[in-house]
PDB file of C-alpha atoms in Angstrom:
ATOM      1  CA  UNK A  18     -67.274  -7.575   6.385  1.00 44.00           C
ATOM      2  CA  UNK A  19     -67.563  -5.715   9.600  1.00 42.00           C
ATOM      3  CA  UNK A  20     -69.362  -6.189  12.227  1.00 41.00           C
ATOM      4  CA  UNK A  21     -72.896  -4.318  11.663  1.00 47.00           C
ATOM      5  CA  UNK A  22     -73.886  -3.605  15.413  1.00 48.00           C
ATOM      6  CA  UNK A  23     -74.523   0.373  15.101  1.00 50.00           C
ATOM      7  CA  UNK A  24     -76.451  -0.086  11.934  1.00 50.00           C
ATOM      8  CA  UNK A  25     -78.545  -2.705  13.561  1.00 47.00           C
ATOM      9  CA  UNK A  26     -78.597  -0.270  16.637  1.00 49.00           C
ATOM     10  CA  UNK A  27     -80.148   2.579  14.555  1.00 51.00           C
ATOM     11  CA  UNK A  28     -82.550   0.226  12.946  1.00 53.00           C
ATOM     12  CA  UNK A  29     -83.825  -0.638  16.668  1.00 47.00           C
ATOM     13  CA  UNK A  30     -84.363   2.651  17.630  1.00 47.00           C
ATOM     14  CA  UNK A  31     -86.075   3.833  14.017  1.00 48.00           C
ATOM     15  CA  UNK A  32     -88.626   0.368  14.900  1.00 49.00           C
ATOM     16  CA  UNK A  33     -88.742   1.643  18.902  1.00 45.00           C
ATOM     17  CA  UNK A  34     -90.143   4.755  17.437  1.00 43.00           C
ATOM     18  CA  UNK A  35     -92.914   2.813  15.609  1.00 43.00           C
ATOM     19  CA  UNK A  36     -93.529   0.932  19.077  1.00 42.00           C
ATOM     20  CA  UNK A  37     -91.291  -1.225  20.358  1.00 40.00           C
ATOM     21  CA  UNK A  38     -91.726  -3.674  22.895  1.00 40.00           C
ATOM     22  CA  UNK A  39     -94.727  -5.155  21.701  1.00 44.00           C
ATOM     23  CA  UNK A  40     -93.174  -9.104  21.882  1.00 40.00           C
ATOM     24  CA  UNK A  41     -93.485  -8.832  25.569  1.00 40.00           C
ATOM     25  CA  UNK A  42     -97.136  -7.469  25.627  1.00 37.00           C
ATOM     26  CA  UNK A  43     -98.067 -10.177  23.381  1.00 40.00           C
ATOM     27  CA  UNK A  44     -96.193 -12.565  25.475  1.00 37.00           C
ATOM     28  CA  UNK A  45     -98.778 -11.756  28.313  1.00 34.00           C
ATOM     29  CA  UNK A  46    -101.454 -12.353  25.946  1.00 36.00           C
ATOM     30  CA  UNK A  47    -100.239 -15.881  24.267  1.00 34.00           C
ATOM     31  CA  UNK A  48    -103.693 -17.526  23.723  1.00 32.00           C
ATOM     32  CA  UNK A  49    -106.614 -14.694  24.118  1.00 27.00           C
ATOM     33  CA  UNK A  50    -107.244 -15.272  20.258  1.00 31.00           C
ATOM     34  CA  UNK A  51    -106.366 -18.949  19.804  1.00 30.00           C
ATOM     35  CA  UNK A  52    -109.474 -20.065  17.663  1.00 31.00           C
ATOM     36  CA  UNK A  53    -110.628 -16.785  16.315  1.00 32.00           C
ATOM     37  CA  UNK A  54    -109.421 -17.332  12.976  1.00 35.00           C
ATOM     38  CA  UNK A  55    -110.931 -19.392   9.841  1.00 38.00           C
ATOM     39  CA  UNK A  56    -109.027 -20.928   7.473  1.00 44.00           C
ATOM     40  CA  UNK A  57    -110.824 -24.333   6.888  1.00 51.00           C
ATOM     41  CA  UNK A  58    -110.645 -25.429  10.303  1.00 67.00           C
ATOM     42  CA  UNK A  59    -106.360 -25.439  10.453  1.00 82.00           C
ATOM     43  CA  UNK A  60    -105.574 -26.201  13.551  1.00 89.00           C
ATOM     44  CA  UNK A  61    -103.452 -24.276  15.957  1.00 90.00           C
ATOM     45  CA  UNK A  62     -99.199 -23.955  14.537  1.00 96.00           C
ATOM     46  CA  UNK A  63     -96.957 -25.445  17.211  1.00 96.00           C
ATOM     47  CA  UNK A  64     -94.333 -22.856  16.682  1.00 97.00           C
ATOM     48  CA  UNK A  65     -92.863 -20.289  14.732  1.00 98.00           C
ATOM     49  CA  UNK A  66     -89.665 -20.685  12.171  1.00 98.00           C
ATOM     50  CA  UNK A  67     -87.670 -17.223  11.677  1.00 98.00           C
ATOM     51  CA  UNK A  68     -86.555 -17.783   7.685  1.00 98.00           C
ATOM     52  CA  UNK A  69     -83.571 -15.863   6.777  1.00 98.00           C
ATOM     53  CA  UNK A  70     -81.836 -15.138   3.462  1.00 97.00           C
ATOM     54  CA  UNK A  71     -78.617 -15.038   2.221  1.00 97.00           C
ATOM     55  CA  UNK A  72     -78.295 -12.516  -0.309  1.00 96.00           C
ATOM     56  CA  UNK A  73     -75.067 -13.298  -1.270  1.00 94.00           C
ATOM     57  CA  UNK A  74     -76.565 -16.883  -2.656  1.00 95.00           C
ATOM     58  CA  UNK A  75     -79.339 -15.354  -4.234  1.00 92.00           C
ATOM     59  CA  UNK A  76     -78.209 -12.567  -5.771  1.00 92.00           C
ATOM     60  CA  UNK A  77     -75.707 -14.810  -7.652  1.00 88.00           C
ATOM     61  CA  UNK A  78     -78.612 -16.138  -9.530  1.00 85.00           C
ATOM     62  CA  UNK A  79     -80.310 -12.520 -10.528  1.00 83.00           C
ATOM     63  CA  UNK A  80     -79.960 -12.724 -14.334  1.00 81.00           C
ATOM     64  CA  UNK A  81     -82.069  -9.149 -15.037  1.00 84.00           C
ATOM     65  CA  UNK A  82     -82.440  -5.995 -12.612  1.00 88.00           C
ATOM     66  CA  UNK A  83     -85.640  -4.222 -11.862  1.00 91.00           C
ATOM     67  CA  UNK A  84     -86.219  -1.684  -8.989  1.00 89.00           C
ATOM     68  CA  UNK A  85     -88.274  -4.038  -6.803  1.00 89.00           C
ATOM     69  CA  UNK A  86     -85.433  -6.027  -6.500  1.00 93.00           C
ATOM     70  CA  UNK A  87     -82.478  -5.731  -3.340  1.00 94.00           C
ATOM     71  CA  UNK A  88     -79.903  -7.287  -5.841  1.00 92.00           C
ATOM     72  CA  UNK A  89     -80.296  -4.691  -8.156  1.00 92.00           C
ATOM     73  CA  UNK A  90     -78.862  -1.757  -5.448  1.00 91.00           C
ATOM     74  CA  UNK A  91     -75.161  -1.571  -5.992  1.00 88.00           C
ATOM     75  CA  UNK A  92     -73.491  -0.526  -2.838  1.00 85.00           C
ATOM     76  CA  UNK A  93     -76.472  -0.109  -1.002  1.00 89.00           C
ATOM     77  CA  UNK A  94     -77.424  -3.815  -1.843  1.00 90.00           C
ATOM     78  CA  UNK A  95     -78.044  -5.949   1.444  1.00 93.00           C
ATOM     79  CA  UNK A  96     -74.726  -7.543   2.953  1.00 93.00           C
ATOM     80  CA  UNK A  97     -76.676  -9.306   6.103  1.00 97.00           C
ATOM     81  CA  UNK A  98     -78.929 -12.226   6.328  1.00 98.00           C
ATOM     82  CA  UNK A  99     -82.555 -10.468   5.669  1.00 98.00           C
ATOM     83  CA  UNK A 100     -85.913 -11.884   6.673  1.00 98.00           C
ATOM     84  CA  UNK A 101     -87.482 -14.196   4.054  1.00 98.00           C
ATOM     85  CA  UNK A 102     -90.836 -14.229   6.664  1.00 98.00           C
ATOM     86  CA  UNK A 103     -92.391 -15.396  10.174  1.00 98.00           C
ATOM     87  CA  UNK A 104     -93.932 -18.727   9.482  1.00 97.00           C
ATOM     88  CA  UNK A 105     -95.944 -20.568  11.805  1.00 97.00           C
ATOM     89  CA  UNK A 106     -95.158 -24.045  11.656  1.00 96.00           C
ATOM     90  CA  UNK A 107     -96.207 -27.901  12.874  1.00 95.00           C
ATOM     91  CA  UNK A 108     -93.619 -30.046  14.841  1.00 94.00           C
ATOM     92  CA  UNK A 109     -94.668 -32.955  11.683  1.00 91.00           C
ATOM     93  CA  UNK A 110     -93.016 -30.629   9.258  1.00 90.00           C
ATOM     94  CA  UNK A 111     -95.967 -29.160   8.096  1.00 93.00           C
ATOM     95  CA  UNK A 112     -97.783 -25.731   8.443  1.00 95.00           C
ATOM     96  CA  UNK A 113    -101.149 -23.694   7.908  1.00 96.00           C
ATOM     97  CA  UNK A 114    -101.542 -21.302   5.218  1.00 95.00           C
ATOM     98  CA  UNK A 115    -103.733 -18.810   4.153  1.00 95.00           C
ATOM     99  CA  UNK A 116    -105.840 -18.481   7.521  1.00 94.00           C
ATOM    100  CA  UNK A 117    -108.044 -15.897   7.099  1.00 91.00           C
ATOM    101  CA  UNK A 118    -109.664 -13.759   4.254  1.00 89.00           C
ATOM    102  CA  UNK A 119    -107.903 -10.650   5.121  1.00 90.00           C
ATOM    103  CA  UNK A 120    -105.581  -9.285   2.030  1.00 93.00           C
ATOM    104  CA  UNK A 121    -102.843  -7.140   2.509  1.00 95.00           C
ATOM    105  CA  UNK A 122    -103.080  -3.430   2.761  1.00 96.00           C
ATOM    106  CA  UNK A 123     -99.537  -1.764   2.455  1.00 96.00           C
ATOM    107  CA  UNK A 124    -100.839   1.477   3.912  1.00 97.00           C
ATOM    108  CA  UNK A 125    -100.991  -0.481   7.239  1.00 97.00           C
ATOM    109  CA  UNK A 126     -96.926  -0.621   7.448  1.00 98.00           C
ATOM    110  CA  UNK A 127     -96.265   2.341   6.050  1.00 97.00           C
ATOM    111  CA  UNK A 128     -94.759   3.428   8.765  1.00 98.00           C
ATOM    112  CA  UNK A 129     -91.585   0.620   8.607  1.00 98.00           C
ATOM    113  CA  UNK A 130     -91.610   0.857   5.131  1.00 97.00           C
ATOM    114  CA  UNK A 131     -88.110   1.730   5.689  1.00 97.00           C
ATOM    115  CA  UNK A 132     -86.900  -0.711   7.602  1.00 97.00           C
ATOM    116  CA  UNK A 133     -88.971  -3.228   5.775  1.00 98.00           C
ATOM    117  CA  UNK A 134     -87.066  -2.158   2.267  1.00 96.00           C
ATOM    118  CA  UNK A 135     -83.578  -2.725   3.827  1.00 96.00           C
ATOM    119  CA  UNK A 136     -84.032  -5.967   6.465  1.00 98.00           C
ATOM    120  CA  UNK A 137     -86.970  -7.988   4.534  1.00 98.00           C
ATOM    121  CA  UNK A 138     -86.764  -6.355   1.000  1.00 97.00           C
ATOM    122  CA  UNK A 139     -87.412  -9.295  -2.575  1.00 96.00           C
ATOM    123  CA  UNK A 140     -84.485 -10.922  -3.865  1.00 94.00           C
ATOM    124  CA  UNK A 141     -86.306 -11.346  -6.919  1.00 91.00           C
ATOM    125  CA  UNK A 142     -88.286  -9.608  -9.877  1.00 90.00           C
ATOM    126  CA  UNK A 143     -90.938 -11.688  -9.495  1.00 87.00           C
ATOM    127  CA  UNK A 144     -94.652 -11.590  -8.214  1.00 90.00           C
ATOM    128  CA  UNK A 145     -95.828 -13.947  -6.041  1.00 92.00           C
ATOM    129  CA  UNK A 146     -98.940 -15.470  -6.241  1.00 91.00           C
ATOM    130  CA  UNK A 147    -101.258 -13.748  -3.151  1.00 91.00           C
ATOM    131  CA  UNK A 148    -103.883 -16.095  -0.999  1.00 93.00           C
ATOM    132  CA  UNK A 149    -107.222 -14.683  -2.939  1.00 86.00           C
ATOM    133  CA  UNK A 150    -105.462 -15.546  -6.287  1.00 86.00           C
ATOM    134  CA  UNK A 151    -103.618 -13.543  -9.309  1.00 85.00           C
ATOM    135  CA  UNK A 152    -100.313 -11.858  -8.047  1.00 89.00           C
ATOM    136  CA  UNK A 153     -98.635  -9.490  -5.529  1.00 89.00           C
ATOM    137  CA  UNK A 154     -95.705  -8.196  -3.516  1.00 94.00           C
ATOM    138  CA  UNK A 155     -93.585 -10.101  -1.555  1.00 96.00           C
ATOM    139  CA  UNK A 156     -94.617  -8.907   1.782  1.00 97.00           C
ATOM    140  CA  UNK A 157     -98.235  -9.638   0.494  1.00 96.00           C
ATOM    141  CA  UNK A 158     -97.781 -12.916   0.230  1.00 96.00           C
ATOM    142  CA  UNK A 159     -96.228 -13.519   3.784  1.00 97.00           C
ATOM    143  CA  UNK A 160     -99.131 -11.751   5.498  1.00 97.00           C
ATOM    144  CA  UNK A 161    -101.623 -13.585   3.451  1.00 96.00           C
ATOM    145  CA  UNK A 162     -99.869 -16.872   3.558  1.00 96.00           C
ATOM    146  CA  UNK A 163     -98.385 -17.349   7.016  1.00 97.00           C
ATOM    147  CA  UNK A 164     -98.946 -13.671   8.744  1.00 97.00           C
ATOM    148  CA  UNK A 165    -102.974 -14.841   8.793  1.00 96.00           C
ATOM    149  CA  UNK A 166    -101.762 -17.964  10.664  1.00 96.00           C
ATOM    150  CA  UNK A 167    -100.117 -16.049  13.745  1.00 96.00           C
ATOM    151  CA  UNK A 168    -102.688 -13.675  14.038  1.00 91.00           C
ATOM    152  CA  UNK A 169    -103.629 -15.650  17.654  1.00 92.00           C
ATOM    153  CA  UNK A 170    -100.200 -14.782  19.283  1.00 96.00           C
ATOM    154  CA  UNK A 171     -99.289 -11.748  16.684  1.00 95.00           C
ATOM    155  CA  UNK A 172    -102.510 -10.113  16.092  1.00 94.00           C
ATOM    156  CA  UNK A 173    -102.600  -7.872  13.190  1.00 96.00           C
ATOM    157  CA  UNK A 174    -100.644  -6.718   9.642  1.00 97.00           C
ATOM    158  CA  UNK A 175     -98.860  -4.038  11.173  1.00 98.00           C
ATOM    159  CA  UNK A 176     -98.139  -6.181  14.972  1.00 98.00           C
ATOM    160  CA  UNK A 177     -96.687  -9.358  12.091  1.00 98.00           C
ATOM    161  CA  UNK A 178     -94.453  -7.013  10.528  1.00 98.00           C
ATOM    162  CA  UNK A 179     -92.993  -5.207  13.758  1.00 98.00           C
ATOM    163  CA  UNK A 180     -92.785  -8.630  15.645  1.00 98.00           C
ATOM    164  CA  UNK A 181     -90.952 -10.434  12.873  1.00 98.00           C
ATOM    165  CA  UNK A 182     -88.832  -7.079  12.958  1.00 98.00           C
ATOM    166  CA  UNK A 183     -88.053  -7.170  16.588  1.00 98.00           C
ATOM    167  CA  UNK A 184     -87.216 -10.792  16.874  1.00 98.00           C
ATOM    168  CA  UNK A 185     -84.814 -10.526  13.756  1.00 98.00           C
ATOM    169  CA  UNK A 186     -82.820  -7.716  15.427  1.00 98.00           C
ATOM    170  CA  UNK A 187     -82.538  -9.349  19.475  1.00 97.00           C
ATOM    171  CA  UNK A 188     -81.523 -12.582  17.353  1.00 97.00           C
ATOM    172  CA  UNK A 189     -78.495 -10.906  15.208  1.00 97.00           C
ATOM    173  CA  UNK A 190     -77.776 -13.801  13.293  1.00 97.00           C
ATOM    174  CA  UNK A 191     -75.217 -11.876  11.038  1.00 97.00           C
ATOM    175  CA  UNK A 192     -73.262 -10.020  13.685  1.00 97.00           C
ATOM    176  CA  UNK A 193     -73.096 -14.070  16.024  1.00 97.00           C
ATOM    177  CA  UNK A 194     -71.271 -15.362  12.523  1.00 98.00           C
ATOM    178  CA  UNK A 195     -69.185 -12.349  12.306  1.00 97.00           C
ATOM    179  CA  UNK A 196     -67.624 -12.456  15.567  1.00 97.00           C
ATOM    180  CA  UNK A 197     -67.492 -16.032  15.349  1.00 98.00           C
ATOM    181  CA  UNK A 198     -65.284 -15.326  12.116  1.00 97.00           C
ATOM    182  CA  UNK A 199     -67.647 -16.469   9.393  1.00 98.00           C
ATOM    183  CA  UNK A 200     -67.506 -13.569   6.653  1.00 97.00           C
ATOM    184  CA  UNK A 201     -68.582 -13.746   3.770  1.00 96.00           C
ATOM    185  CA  UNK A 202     -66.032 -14.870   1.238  1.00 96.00           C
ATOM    186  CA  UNK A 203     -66.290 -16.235  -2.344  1.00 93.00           C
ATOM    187  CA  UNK A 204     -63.090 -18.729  -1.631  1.00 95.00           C
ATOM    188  CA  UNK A 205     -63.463 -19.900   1.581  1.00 96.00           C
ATOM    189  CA  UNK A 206     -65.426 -22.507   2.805  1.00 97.00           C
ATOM    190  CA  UNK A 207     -66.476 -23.589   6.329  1.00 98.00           C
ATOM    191  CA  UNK A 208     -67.713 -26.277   8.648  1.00 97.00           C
ATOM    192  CA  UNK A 209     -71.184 -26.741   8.640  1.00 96.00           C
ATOM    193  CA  UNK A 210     -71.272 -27.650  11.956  1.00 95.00           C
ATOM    194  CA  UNK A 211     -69.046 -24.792  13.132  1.00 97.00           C
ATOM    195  CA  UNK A 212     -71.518 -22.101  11.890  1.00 97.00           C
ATOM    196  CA  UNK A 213     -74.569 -24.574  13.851  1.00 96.00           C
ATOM    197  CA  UNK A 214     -72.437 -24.553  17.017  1.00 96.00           C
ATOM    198  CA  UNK A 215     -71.958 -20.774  16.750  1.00 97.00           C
ATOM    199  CA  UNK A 216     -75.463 -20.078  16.717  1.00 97.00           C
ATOM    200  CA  UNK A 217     -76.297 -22.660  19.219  1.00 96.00           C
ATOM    201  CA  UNK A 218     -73.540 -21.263  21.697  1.00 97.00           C
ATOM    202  CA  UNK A 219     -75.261 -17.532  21.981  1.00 97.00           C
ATOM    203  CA  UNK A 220     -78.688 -18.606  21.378  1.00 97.00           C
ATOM    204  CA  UNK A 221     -79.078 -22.465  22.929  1.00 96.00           C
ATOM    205  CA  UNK A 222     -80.851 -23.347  20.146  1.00 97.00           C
ATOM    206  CA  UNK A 223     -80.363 -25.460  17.076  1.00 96.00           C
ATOM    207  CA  UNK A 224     -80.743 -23.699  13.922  1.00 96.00           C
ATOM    208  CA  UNK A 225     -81.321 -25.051   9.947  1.00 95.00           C
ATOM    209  CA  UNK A 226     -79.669 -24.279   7.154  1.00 96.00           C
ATOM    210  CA  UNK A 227     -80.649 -24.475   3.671  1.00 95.00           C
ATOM    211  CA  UNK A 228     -78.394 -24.364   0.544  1.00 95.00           C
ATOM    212  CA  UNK A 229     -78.009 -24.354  -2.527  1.00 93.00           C
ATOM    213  CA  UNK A 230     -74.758 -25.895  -4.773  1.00 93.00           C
ATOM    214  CA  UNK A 231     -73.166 -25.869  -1.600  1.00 95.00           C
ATOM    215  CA  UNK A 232     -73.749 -22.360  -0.607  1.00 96.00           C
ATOM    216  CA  UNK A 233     -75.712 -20.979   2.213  1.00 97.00           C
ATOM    217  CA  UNK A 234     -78.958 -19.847   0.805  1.00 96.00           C
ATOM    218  CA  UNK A 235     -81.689 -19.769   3.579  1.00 96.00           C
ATOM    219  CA  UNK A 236     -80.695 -20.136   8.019  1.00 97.00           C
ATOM    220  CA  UNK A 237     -83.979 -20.704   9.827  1.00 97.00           C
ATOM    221  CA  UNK A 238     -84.205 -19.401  13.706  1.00 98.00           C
ATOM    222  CA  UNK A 239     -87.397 -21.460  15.508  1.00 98.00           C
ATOM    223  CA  UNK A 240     -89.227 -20.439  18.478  1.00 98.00           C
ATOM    224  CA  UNK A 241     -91.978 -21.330  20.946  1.00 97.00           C
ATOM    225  CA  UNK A 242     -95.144 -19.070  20.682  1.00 97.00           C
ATOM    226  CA  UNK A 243     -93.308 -16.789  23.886  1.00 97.00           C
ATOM    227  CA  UNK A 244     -90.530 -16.269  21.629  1.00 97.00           C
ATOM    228  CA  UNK A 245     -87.770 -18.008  23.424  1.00 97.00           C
ATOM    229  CA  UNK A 246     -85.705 -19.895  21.289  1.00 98.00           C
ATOM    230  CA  UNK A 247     -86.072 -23.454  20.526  1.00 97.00           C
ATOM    231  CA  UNK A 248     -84.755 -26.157  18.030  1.00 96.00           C
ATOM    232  CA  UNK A 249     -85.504 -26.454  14.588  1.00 93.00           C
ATOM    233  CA  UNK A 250     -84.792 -30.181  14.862  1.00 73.00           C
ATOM    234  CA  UNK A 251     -87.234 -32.124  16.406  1.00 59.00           C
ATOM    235  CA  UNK A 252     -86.743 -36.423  16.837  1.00 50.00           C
ATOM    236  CA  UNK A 253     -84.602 -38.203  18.204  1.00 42.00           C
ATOM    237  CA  UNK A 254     -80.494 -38.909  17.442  1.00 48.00           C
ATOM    238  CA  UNK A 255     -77.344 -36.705  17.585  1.00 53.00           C
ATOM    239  CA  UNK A 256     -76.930 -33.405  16.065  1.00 52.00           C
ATOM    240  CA  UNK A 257     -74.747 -35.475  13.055  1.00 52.00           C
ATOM    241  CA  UNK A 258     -77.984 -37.125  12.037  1.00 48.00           C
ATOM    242  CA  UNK A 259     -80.254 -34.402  12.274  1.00 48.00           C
ATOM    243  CA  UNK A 260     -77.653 -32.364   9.865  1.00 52.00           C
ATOM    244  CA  UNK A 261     -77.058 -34.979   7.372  1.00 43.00           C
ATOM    245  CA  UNK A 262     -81.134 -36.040   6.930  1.00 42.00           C
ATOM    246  CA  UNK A 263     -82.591 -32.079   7.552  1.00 48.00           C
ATOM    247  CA  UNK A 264     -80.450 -29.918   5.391  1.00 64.00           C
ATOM    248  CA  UNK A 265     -79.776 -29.883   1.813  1.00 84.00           C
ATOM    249  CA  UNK A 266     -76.059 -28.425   3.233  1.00 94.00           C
ATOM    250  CA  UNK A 267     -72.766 -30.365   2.620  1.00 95.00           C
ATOM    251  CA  UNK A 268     -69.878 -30.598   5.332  1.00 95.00           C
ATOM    252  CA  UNK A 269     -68.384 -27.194   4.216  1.00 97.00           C
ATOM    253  CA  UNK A 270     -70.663 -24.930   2.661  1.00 97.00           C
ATOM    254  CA  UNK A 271     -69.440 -20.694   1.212  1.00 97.00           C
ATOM    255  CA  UNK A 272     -70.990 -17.711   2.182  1.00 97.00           C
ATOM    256  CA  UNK A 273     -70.492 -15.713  -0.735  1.00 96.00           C
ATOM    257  CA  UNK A 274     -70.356 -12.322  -0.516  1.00 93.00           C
ATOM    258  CA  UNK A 275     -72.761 -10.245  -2.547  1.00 82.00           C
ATOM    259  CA  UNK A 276     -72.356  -9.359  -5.886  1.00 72.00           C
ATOM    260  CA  UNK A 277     -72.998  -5.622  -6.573  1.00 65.00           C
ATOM    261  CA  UNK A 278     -75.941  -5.281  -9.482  1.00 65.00           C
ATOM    262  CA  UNK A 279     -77.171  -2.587 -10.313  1.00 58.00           C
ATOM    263  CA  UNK A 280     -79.598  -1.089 -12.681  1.00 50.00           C
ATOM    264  CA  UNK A 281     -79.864   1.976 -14.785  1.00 42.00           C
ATOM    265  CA  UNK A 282     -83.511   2.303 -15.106  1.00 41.00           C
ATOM    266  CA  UNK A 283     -85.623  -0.733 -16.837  1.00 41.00           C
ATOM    267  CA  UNK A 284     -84.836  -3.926 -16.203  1.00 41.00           C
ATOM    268  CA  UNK A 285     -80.950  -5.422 -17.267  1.00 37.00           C
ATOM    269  CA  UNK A 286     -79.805  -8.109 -18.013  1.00 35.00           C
ATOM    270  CA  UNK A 287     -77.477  -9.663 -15.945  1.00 36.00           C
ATOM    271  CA  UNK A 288     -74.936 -12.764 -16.630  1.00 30.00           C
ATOM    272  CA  UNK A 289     -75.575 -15.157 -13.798  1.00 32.00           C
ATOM    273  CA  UNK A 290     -72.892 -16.626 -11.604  1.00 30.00           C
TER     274      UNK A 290
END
């Protein structure tokens, strides 16, 4: 897969145009809010953790199509990691949820609703369950689960959604793998700790990785409340140890590339992988 630079580049400038640079004015006002929220007395999140997808794991799962979901789009299905969500977490492992009673009002993004639908679009058919209870979309339940719990360094709906969006495209997980030749494949398999030491090299951070049978399903990016990059392994002992008791990843893990679905109107059945 090549290298996705200019179609990262265009995405930056269609965000800029929404109003850009807003992680460094929050940056200068890390703290102004700290306390303002409810939530049942949750305390403060330590830091935030960047989840990313891989939709080339996921999509091998998708066993019907429907239009809400990115594995259903043929050739213009994703091909990069894409955002799973922002989550403010606790250095014990732990996290808030479900901060405040604000729901989620779609009108209030509309403006990246584009960008939204192609970097942080569902993997899945399904409605998830929304903070105030019954069900709702995807993006719904991040801002109502763990967008409510930034609100002190991120502020608003809109400010979650264009901050997760800026800190996804400066940290260009996809193109750092690329370069550092991990491509997608469905044969090959790589060293776990090759793809860690990639990220680590360009970023000086340590990064997790999730998976599932062996494939790379989720890579999580962490960050102090400023935004600078940060470990998601916290303790003591070498990186080894950290690997082998924080990630559900074997030695080698696949990055499978993504399987084209698509859908003809309704929902199809698809055989899974």
């Amino acid at each position: 897969m090549a290298i996705l630079s200019a179609q990262f580049a265009s995405a930056v400038a269609l965000i800029a145009a929404a109003s850009l640079c807003l992680i460094d004015a929050k940056q200068a006002g890390i703290g102004v809010e700290i306390g303002s929220r409810g939530g049942g007395g949750q305390r403060e999140f330590d830091y935030f953790n960047l989840a990313l997808q891989w939709p080339g794991t996921f999509c091998q799962r998708t066993r019907y199509c429907c239009s809400s979901n990115a594995c259903c789009r043929g050739s213009n299905g994703p091909t990069v990691f894409t955002i799973h969500g922002l989550w403010p977490d606790y250095n014990d492992g732990t996290w808030p949820a479900c901060c405040t009673q604000k729901t989620f009002d779609e009108k209030e993004i509309s403006t990246l609703h584009d960008a939204l639908e192609k970097y942080w679009p569902s993997l899945s058919c399904g409605k998830p369950s929304s903070c105030h209870g019954g069900k709702g979309s995807f993006w719904g339940h991040e801002w109502e689960k763990h967008g409510t719990c930034s609100s002190p360094v991120v502020g608003d709906e809109y400010n979650y959604f264009l901050t997760t969006l800026n800190v996804y495209f400066k940290y260009n997980v996809t193109q750092i793998l690329n370069e550092a030749g991990y491509v997608p494949s469905n044969t090959e398999k790589y060293p776990l700790g090759g793809i860690v030491s990639a990220i680590q090299n360009v970023f000086r951070a340590t990064p997790k990785l999730v998976c599932k049978k062996g494939a790379v399903e989720e890579l999580h990016l962490c960050f102090y409340k400023d935004f600078k990059p940060r470990d998601c392994l916290v303790g003591s002992g070498n990186l080894n140890d950290k690997l082998a008791s924080s990630s559900s990843c074997p030695n080698y893990v696949s990055i499978p590339a993504y399987a084209s679905l698509g859908h003809g109107g309704g929902e199809t059945e698809i055989s899974s992988a």
